Amino acid sequence: MEIDAWVWWLVAAAGLGIGLVITAMPELGMLGVGAVAAAATAGIFGGDAVFQVVVFAVVSTALIAVVRPIANRHRAQRPQLVTGVDALKGRQAVVLERVDGSGGRIKLAGEVWSARALDTGHVFEVGEQVDVVDIEGATAIVM
């Protein structure tokens, strides 16, 4: 019993899919799609082996050439959801205890924080609105 070429291409695609799952290399998935395209070529058109390999190479190369740059751009982007200390920078707070270059207290995002003025000569009195410029440890730097 002879096995058709399209079956071998599907076996290759399955092997590449397993490799993708094990290694998390997206290129293997793109090669797997190329193998499925070659299987479709063999099954539908019954093309010779050279034509099947050309279809595999063209589809795989096209996917890698198009998808990889898009994936790299998405990987390089900063996350749009800012959390933790970074989410507090730039927010406004209310002075609870006088804040100067040596310290004080503010209410920031519903919590009481120790704070100090960015400009050591500047003093903020109780009730004033201040902007949080940075967070150093558990101390908010305000202006």
GROMACS .gro file of N, CA and C in nm:
model
  429
    1MET      N    1   0.084  -0.118   0.000
    1MET     CA    2   0.000   0.000   0.000
    1MET      C    3   0.090   0.125   0.000
    2GLU      N    4   0.070   0.211  -0.095
    2GLU     CA    5   0.150   0.333  -0.108
    2GLU      C    6   0.075   0.448  -0.043
    3ILE      N    7   0.147   0.528   0.036
    3ILE     CA    8   0.086   0.643   0.104
    3ILE      C    9   0.100   0.764   0.014
    4ASP      N   10  -0.011   0.838  -0.003
    4ASP     CA   11  -0.010   0.957  -0.089
    4ASP      C   12   0.079   1.065  -0.031
    5ALA      N   13   0.128   1.152  -0.118
    5ALA     CA   14   0.219   1.260  -0.078
    5ALA      C   15   0.153   1.358   0.019
    6TRP      N   16   0.023   1.384  -0.002
    6TRP     CA   17  -0.043   1.480   0.087
    6TRP      C   18  -0.045   1.432   0.230
    7VAL      N   19  -0.050   1.301   0.252
    7VAL     CA   20  -0.047   1.246   0.388
    7VAL      C   21   0.088   1.275   0.452
    8TRP      N   22   0.196   1.258   0.374
    8TRP     CA   23   0.330   1.286   0.428
    8TRP      C   24   0.344   1.434   0.465
    9TRP      N   25   0.286   1.521   0.382
    9TRP     CA   26   0.292   1.664   0.414
    9TRP      C   27   0.215   1.694   0.544
   10LEU      N   28   0.102   1.627   0.563
   10LEU     CA   29   0.027   1.648   0.688
   10LEU      C   30   0.102   1.592   0.809
   11VAL      N   31   0.172   1.481   0.790
   11VAL     CA   32   0.255   1.427   0.899
   11VAL      C   33   0.367   1.528   0.933
   12ALA      N   34   0.426   1.585   0.829
   12ALA     CA   35   0.530   1.687   0.852
   12ALA      C   36   0.471   1.808   0.924
   13ALA      N   37   0.351   1.852   0.883
   13ALA     CA   38   0.286   1.965   0.949
   13ALA      C   39   0.258   1.935   1.096
   14ALA      N   40   0.214   1.813   1.124
   14ALA     CA   41   0.189   1.773   1.263
   14ALA      C   42   0.318   1.773   1.343
   15GLY      N   43   0.425   1.722   1.282
   15GLY     CA   44   0.555   1.722   1.351
   15GLY      C   45   0.602   1.863   1.379
   16LEU      N   46   0.585   1.954   1.283
   16LEU     CA   47   0.622   2.094   1.305
   16LEU      C   48   0.534   2.157   1.413
   17GLY      N   49   0.406   2.121   1.416
   17GLY     CA   50   0.316   2.171   1.520
   17GLY      C   51   0.359   2.125   1.658
   18ILE      N   52   0.401   2.000   1.669
   18ILE     CA   53   0.451   1.949   1.798
   18ILE      C   54   0.578   2.023   1.837
   19GLY      N   55   0.665   2.045   1.739
   19GLY     CA   56   0.786   2.122   1.767
   19GLY      C   57   0.754   2.263   1.812
   20LEU      N   58   0.652   2.323   1.754
   20LEU     CA   59   0.607   2.457   1.794
   20LEU      C   60   0.564   2.457   1.940
   21VAL      N   61   0.486   2.360   1.978
   21VAL     CA   62   0.436   2.353   2.116
   21VAL      C   63   0.552   2.331   2.214
   22ILE      N   64   0.646   2.247   2.178
   22ILE     CA   65   0.757   2.215   2.269
   22ILE      C   66   0.855   2.332   2.282
   23THR      N   67   0.888   2.397   2.170
   23THR     CA   68   0.992   2.500   2.172
   23THR      C   69   0.940   2.642   2.175
   24ALA      N   70   0.812   2.662   2.145
   24ALA     CA   71   0.752   2.796   2.138
   24ALA      C   72   0.821   2.883   2.034
   25MET      N   73   0.867   2.822   1.926
   25MET     CA   74   0.926   2.897   1.815
   25MET      C   75   0.819   2.916   1.708
   26PRO      N   76   0.768   3.038   1.692
   26PRO     CA   77   0.658   3.060   1.598
   26PRO      C   78   0.695   3.026   1.454
   27GLU      N   79   0.822   3.028   1.421
   27GLU     CA   80   0.864   2.994   1.285
   27GLU      C   81   0.822   2.851   1.250
   28LEU      N   82   0.824   2.761   1.348
   28LEU     CA   83   0.783   2.624   1.321
   28LEU      C   84   0.635   2.618   1.282
   29GLY      N   85   0.554   2.702   1.343
   29GLY     CA   86   0.413   2.709   1.306
   29GLY      C   87   0.395   2.757   1.163
   30MET      N   88   0.477   2.854   1.123
   30MET     CA   89   0.468   2.904   0.986
   30MET      C   90   0.514   2.798   0.886
   31LEU      N   91   0.615   2.723   0.922
   31LEU     CA   92   0.658   2.612   0.838
   31LEU      C   93   0.548   2.505   0.831
   32GLY      N   94   0.478   2.484   0.942
   32GLY     CA   95   0.366   2.389   0.945
   32GLY      C   96   0.255   2.431   0.850
   33VAL      N   97   0.227   2.561   0.845
   33VAL     CA   98   0.125   2.611   0.751
   33VAL      C   99   0.172   2.588   0.608
   34GLY      N  100   0.302   2.607   0.584
   34GLY     CA  101   0.356   2.578   0.450
   34GLY      C  102   0.340   2.432   0.414
   35ALA      N  103   0.358   2.343   0.512
   35ALA     CA  104   0.341   2.200   0.486
   35ALA      C  105   0.194   2.168   0.457
   36VAL      N  106   0.102   2.235   0.525
   36VAL     CA  107  -0.041   2.214   0.497
   36VAL      C  108  -0.073   2.263   0.355
   37ALA      N  109  -0.014   2.375   0.315
   37ALA     CA  110  -0.036   2.425   0.178
   37ALA      C  111   0.019   2.326   0.076
   38ALA      N  112   0.133   2.267   0.105
   38ALA     CA  113   0.189   2.166   0.014
   38ALA      C  114   0.100   2.041   0.011
   39ALA      N  115   0.042   2.005   0.125
   39ALA     CA  116  -0.050   1.891   0.128
   39ALA      C  117  -0.174   1.919   0.045
   40ALA      N  118  -0.225   2.042   0.054
   40ALA     CA  119  -0.342   2.080  -0.027
   40ALA      C  120  -0.307   2.076  -0.176
   41THR      N  121  -0.187   2.121  -0.207
   41THR     CA  122  -0.142   2.117  -0.346
   41THR      C  123  -0.136   1.973  -0.397
   42ALA      N  124  -0.080   1.886  -0.315
   42ALA     CA  125  -0.068   1.745  -0.355
   42ALA      C  126  -0.205   1.679  -0.365
   43GLY      N  127  -0.295   1.711  -0.271
   43GLY     CA  128  -0.426   1.648  -0.269
   43GLY      C  129  -0.520   1.700  -0.375
   44ILE      N  130  -0.518   1.829  -0.401
   44ILE     CA  131  -0.612   1.890  -0.495
   44ILE      C  132  -0.560   1.882  -0.638
   45PHE      N  133  -0.435   1.927  -0.657
   45PHE     CA  134  -0.380   1.935  -0.791
   45PHE      C  135  -0.299   1.811  -0.830
   46GLY      N  136  -0.256   1.736  -0.730
   46GLY     CA  137  -0.176   1.618  -0.758
   46GLY      C  138  -0.044   1.652  -0.823
   47GLY      N  139   0.007   1.769  -0.793
   47GLY     CA  140   0.132   1.815  -0.853
   47GLY      C  141   0.249   1.725  -0.819
   48ASP      N  142   0.354   1.738  -0.899
   48ASP     CA  143   0.472   1.656  -0.872
   48ASP      C  144   0.544   1.708  -0.747
   49ALA      N  145   0.644   1.635  -0.701
   49ALA     CA  146   0.712   1.666  -0.576
   49ALA      C  147   0.781   1.802  -0.580
   50VAL      N  148   0.837   1.838  -0.695
   50VAL     CA  149   0.905   1.968  -0.706
   50VAL      C  150   0.806   2.081  -0.684
   51PHE      N  151   0.688   2.073  -0.746
   51PHE     CA  152   0.586   2.176  -0.730
   51PHE      C  153   0.540   2.185  -0.585
   52GLN      N  154   0.526   2.072  -0.518
   52GLN     CA  155   0.486   2.071  -0.378
   52GLN      C  156   0.591   2.138  -0.289
   53VAL      N  157   0.717   2.109  -0.315
   53VAL     CA  158   0.826   2.170  -0.237
   53VAL      C  159   0.831   2.321  -0.261
   54VAL      N  160   0.808   2.362  -0.387
   54VAL     CA  161   0.806   2.505  -0.418
   54VAL      C  162   0.693   2.574  -0.343
   55VAL      N  163   0.573   2.513  -0.341
   55VAL     CA  164   0.460   2.571  -0.266
   55VAL      C  165   0.495   2.581  -0.118
   56PHE      N  166   0.554   2.475  -0.063
   56PHE     CA  167   0.594   2.476   0.077
   56PHE      C  168   0.692   2.590   0.104
   57ALA      N  169   0.793   2.604   0.020
   57ALA     CA  170   0.896   2.707   0.040
   57ALA      C  171   0.838   2.847   0.026
   58VAL      N  172   0.755   2.869  -0.075
   58VAL     CA  173   0.698   3.002  -0.098
   58VAL      C  174   0.605   3.043   0.016
   59VAL      N  175   0.516   2.955   0.055
   59VAL     CA  176   0.421   2.988   0.163
   59VAL      C  177   0.495   3.010   0.294
   60SER      N  178   0.589   2.923   0.328
   60SER     CA  179   0.663   2.937   0.454
   60SER      C  180   0.745   3.065   0.456
   61THR      N  181   0.815   3.093   0.346
   61THR     CA  182   0.897   3.214   0.339
   61THR      C  183   0.811   3.339   0.346
   62ALA      N  184   0.698   3.338   0.276
   62ALA     CA  185   0.609   3.455   0.280
   62ALA      C  186   0.556   3.479   0.420
   63LEU      N  187   0.516   3.374   0.488
   63LEU     CA  188   0.466   3.391   0.626
   63LEU      C  189   0.575   3.445   0.718
   64ILE      N  190   0.694   3.389   0.708
   64ILE     CA  191   0.803   3.436   0.794
   64ILE      C  192   0.837   3.581   0.761
   65ALA      N  193   0.840   3.616   0.633
   65ALA     CA  194   0.874   3.752   0.593
   65ALA      C  195   0.769   3.854   0.637
   66VAL      N  196   0.643   3.813   0.641
   66VAL     CA  197   0.535   3.906   0.676
   66VAL      C  198   0.506   3.906   0.826
   67VAL      N  199   0.496   3.789   0.886
   67VAL     CA  200   0.451   3.779   1.024
   67VAL      C  201   0.560   3.817   1.125
   68ARG      N  202   0.684   3.777   1.102
   68ARG     CA  203   0.790   3.805   1.200
   68ARG      C  204   0.807   3.954   1.228
   69PRO      N  205   0.816   4.043   1.126
   69PRO     CA  206   0.830   4.185   1.157
   69PRO      C  207   0.713   4.241   1.236
   70ILE      N  208   0.593   4.194   1.205
   70ILE     CA  209   0.475   4.239   1.280
   70ILE      C  210   0.485   4.194   1.426
   71ALA      N  211   0.523   4.069   1.446
   71ALA     CA  212   0.537   4.016   1.583
   71ALA      C  213   0.647   4.090   1.659
   72ASN      N  214   0.757   4.120   1.594
   72ASN     CA  215   0.865   4.193   1.660
   72ASN      C  216   0.822   4.333   1.700
   73ARG      N  217   0.742   4.400   1.615
   73ARG     CA  218   0.692   4.533   1.651
   73ARG      C  219   0.602   4.526   1.774
   74HIS      N  220   0.517   4.426   1.779
   74HIS     CA  221   0.427   4.412   1.894
   74HIS      C  222   0.505   4.378   2.021
   75ARG      N  223   0.609   4.300   2.008
   75ARG     CA  224   0.690   4.262   2.124
   75ARG      C  225   0.766   4.383   2.178
   76ALA      N  226   0.805   4.476   2.090
   76ALA     CA  227   0.884   4.591   2.131
   76ALA      C  228   0.799   4.701   2.196
   77GLN      N  229   0.668   4.698   2.176
   77GLN     CA  230   0.582   4.802   2.233
   77GLN      C  231   0.571   4.786   2.384
   78ARG      N  232   0.567   4.902   2.452
   78ARG     CA  233   0.546   4.899   2.596
   78ARG      C  234   0.401   4.859   2.625
   79PRO      N  235   0.379   4.794   2.737
   79PRO     CA  236   0.241   4.760   2.772
   79PRO      C  237   0.158   4.887   2.794
   80GLN      N  238   0.033   4.884   2.750
   80GLN     CA  239  -0.050   5.002   2.762
   80GLN      C  240  -0.113   5.014   2.900
   81LEU      N  241  -0.117   4.906   2.974
   81LEU     CA  242  -0.171   4.910   3.108
   81LEU      C  243  -0.056   4.931   3.206
   82VAL      N  244  -0.055   5.045   3.271
   82VAL     CA  245   0.050   5.076   3.366
   82VAL      C  246   0.000   5.042   3.506
   83THR      N  247   0.080   4.968   3.582
   83THR     CA  248   0.038   4.925   3.715
   83THR      C  249   0.146   4.956   3.816
   84GLY      N  250   0.114   4.934   3.941
   84GLY     CA  251   0.211   4.951   4.049
   84GLY      C  252   0.252   5.096   4.067
   85VAL      N  253   0.378   5.114   4.102
   85VAL     CA  254   0.433   5.247   4.130
   85VAL      C  255   0.427   5.335   4.005
   86ASP      N  256   0.447   5.278   3.888
   86ASP     CA  257   0.443   5.356   3.765
   86ASP      C  258   0.306   5.420   3.742
   87ALA      N  259   0.200   5.356   3.791
   87ALA     CA  260   0.065   5.412   3.775
   87ALA      C  261   0.043   5.534   3.863
   88LEU      N  262   0.124   5.551   3.966
   88LEU     CA  263   0.108   5.664   4.057
   88LEU      C  264   0.182   5.789   4.010
   89LYS      N  265   0.282   5.772   3.926
   89LYS     CA  266   0.358   5.886   3.877
   89LYS      C  267   0.268   5.971   3.789
   90GLY      N  268   0.272   6.103   3.813
   90GLY     CA  269   0.189   6.194   3.736
   90GLY      C  270   0.053   6.220   3.797
   91ARG      N  271   0.017   6.150   3.902
   91ARG     CA  272  -0.114   6.169   3.967
   91ARG      C  273  -0.108   6.286   4.064
   92GLN      N  274  -0.224   6.335   4.100
   92GLN     CA  275  -0.232   6.443   4.199
   92GLN      C  276  -0.259   6.385   4.336
   93ALA      N  277  -0.209   6.454   4.437
   93ALA     CA  278  -0.229   6.413   4.575
   93ALA      C  279  -0.261   6.537   4.659
   94VAL      N  280  -0.311   6.513   4.781
   94VAL     CA  281  -0.344   6.621   4.874
   94VAL      C  282  -0.248   6.613   4.991
   95VAL      N  283  -0.194   6.726   5.031
   95VAL     CA  284  -0.100   6.732   5.142
   95VAL      C  285  -0.177   6.715   5.273
   96LEU      N  286  -0.134   6.617   5.356
   96LEU     CA  287  -0.194   6.594   5.488
   96LEU      C  288  -0.112   6.658   5.598
   97GLU      N  289   0.020   6.650   5.586
   97GLU     CA  290   0.113   6.716   5.677
   97GLU      C  291   0.211   6.793   5.591
   98ARG      N  292   0.253   6.905   5.638
   98ARG     CA  293   0.344   6.992   5.562
   98ARG      C  294   0.456   6.912   5.494
   99VAL      N  295   0.474   6.939   5.364
   99VAL     CA  296   0.577   6.870   5.285
   99VAL      C  297   0.684   6.969   5.245
  100ASP      N  298   0.808   6.934   5.277
  100ASP     CA  299   0.922   7.015   5.233
  100ASP      C  300   1.032   6.920   5.186
  101GLY      N  301   1.153   6.971   5.176
  101GLY     CA  302   1.264   6.890   5.128
  101GLY      C  303   1.302   6.774   5.218
  102SER      N  304   1.259   6.778   5.345
  102SER     CA  305   1.295   6.671   5.437
  102SER      C  306   1.182   6.572   5.462
  103GLY      N  307   1.060   6.605   5.420
  103GLY     CA  308   0.952   6.508   5.437
  103GLY      C  309   0.816   6.569   5.457
  104GLY      N  310   0.719   6.481   5.484
  104GLY     CA  311   0.582   6.519   5.505
  104GLY      C  312   0.492   6.403   5.467
  105ARG      N  313   0.359   6.429   5.465
  105ARG     CA  314   0.264   6.322   5.432
  105ARG      C  315   0.163   6.375   5.330
  106ILE      N  316   0.123   6.284   5.238
  106ILE     CA  317   0.021   6.316   5.139
  106ILE      C  318  -0.078   6.202   5.131
  107LYS      N  319  -0.196   6.233   5.074
  107LYS     CA  320  -0.293   6.128   5.044
  107LYS      C  321  -0.291   6.110   4.893
  108LEU      N  322  -0.249   5.989   4.851
  108LEU     CA  323  -0.231   5.957   4.710
  108LEU      C  324  -0.309   5.830   4.679
  109ALA      N  325  -0.403   5.839   4.587
  109ALA     CA  326  -0.484   5.723   4.546
  109ALA      C  327  -0.550   5.655   4.665
  110GLY      N  328  -0.598   5.737   4.758
  110GLY     CA  329  -0.670   5.684   4.874
  110GLY      C  330  -0.581   5.631   4.984
  111GLU      N  331  -0.450   5.642   4.972
  111GLU     CA  332  -0.358   5.593   5.073
  111GLU      C  333  -0.269   5.707   5.123
  112VAL      N  334  -0.222   5.694   5.246
  112VAL     CA  335  -0.132   5.793   5.303
  112VAL      C  336   0.012   5.752   5.270
  113TRP      N  337   0.084   5.845   5.210
  113TRP     CA  338   0.223   5.822   5.169
  113TRP      C  339   0.314   5.925   5.235
  114SER      N  340   0.436   5.882   5.264
  114SER     CA  341   0.537   5.981   5.302
  114SER      C  342   0.579   6.050   5.174
  115ALA      N  343   0.615   6.177   5.185
  115ALA     CA  344   0.649   6.254   5.066
  115ALA      C  345   0.756   6.356   5.099
  116ARG      N  346   0.824   6.400   4.995
  116ARG     CA  347   0.916   6.513   5.008
  116ARG      C  348   0.912   6.593   4.880
  117ALA      N  349   0.945   6.720   4.892
  117ALA     CA  350   0.940   6.810   4.777
  117ALA      C  351   1.058   6.785   4.684
  118LEU      N  352   1.032   6.793   4.555
  118LEU     CA  353   1.138   6.779   4.455
  118LEU      C  354   1.238   6.894   4.470
  119ASP      N  355   1.184   7.015   4.484
  119ASP     CA  356   1.265   7.134   4.508
  119ASP      C  357   1.277   7.150   4.660
  120THR      N  358   1.395   7.128   4.714
  120THR     CA  359   1.413   7.127   4.860
  120THR      C  360   1.377   7.259   4.926
  121GLY      N  361   1.376   7.368   4.850
  121GLY     CA  362   1.341   7.497   4.907
  121GLY      C  363   1.192   7.525   4.906
  122HIS      N  364   1.115   7.442   4.843
  122HIS     CA  365   0.971   7.466   4.831
  122HIS      C  366   0.896   7.393   4.943
  123VAL      N  367   0.792   7.457   4.996
  123VAL     CA  368   0.712   7.400   5.104
  123VAL      C  369   0.566   7.395   5.058
  124PHE      N  370   0.501   7.281   5.084
  124PHE     CA  371   0.360   7.265   5.052
  124PHE      C  372   0.284   7.252   5.183
  125GLU      N  373   0.179   7.329   5.198
  125GLU     CA  374   0.101   7.331   5.322
  125GLU      C  375  -0.017   7.236   5.313
  126VAL      N  376  -0.076   7.204   5.428
  126VAL     CA  377  -0.189   7.113   5.439
  126VAL      C  378  -0.303   7.160   5.348
  127GLY      N  379  -0.359   7.063   5.272
  127GLY     CA  380  -0.472   7.092   5.184
  127GLY      C  381  -0.433   7.126   5.042
  128GLU      N  382  -0.307   7.156   5.016
  128GLU     CA  383  -0.264   7.188   4.880
  128GLU      C  384  -0.263   7.065   4.792
  129GLN      N  385  -0.287   7.087   4.664
  129GLN     CA  386  -0.275   6.981   4.564
  129GLN      C  387  -0.130   6.978   4.514
  130VAL      N  388  -0.074   6.859   4.505
  130VAL     CA  389   0.062   6.844   4.453
  130VAL      C  390   0.060   6.736   4.345
  131ASP      N  391   0.159   6.741   4.258
  131ASP     CA  392   0.175   6.639   4.153
  131ASP      C  393   0.288   6.546   4.192
  132VAL      N  394   0.264   6.417   4.179
  132VAL     CA  395   0.366   6.317   4.210
  132VAL      C  396   0.457   6.304   4.088
  133VAL      N  397   0.585   6.330   4.108
  133VAL     CA  398   0.682   6.327   3.999
  133VAL      C  399   0.748   6.190   3.993
  134ASP      N  400   0.778   6.132   4.108
  134ASP     CA  401   0.849   6.005   4.113
  134ASP      C  402   0.817   5.936   4.245
  135ILE      N  403   0.850   5.810   4.253
  135ILE     CA  404   0.838   5.734   4.377
  135ILE      C  405   0.975   5.674   4.405
  136GLU      N  406   1.029   5.702   4.523
  136GLU     CA  407   1.157   5.643   4.566
  136GLU      C  408   1.130   5.560   4.691
  137GLY      N  409   1.128   5.430   4.674
  137GLY     CA  410   1.094   5.341   4.787
  137GLY      C  411   0.949   5.362   4.824
  138ALA      N  412   0.927   5.407   4.948
  138ALA     CA  413   0.791   5.434   4.995
  138ALA      C  414   0.766   5.584   5.007
  139THR      N  415   0.847   5.665   4.940
  139THR     CA  416   0.835   5.810   4.948
  139THR      C  417   0.801   5.866   4.811
  140ALA      N  418   0.695   5.949   4.808
  140ALA     CA  419   0.656   6.014   4.685
  140ALA      C  420   0.731   6.146   4.674
  141ILE      N  421   0.785   6.173   4.557
  141ILE     CA  422   0.852   6.299   4.531
  141ILE      C  423   0.750   6.387   4.460
  142VAL      N  424   0.722   6.506   4.519
  142VAL     CA  425   0.613   6.590   4.470
  142VAL      C  426   0.662   6.728   4.430
  143MET      N  427   0.579   6.792   4.348
  143MET     CA  428   0.603   6.934   4.313
  143MET      C  429   0.470   7.002   4.293
   0.00000   0.00000   0.00000
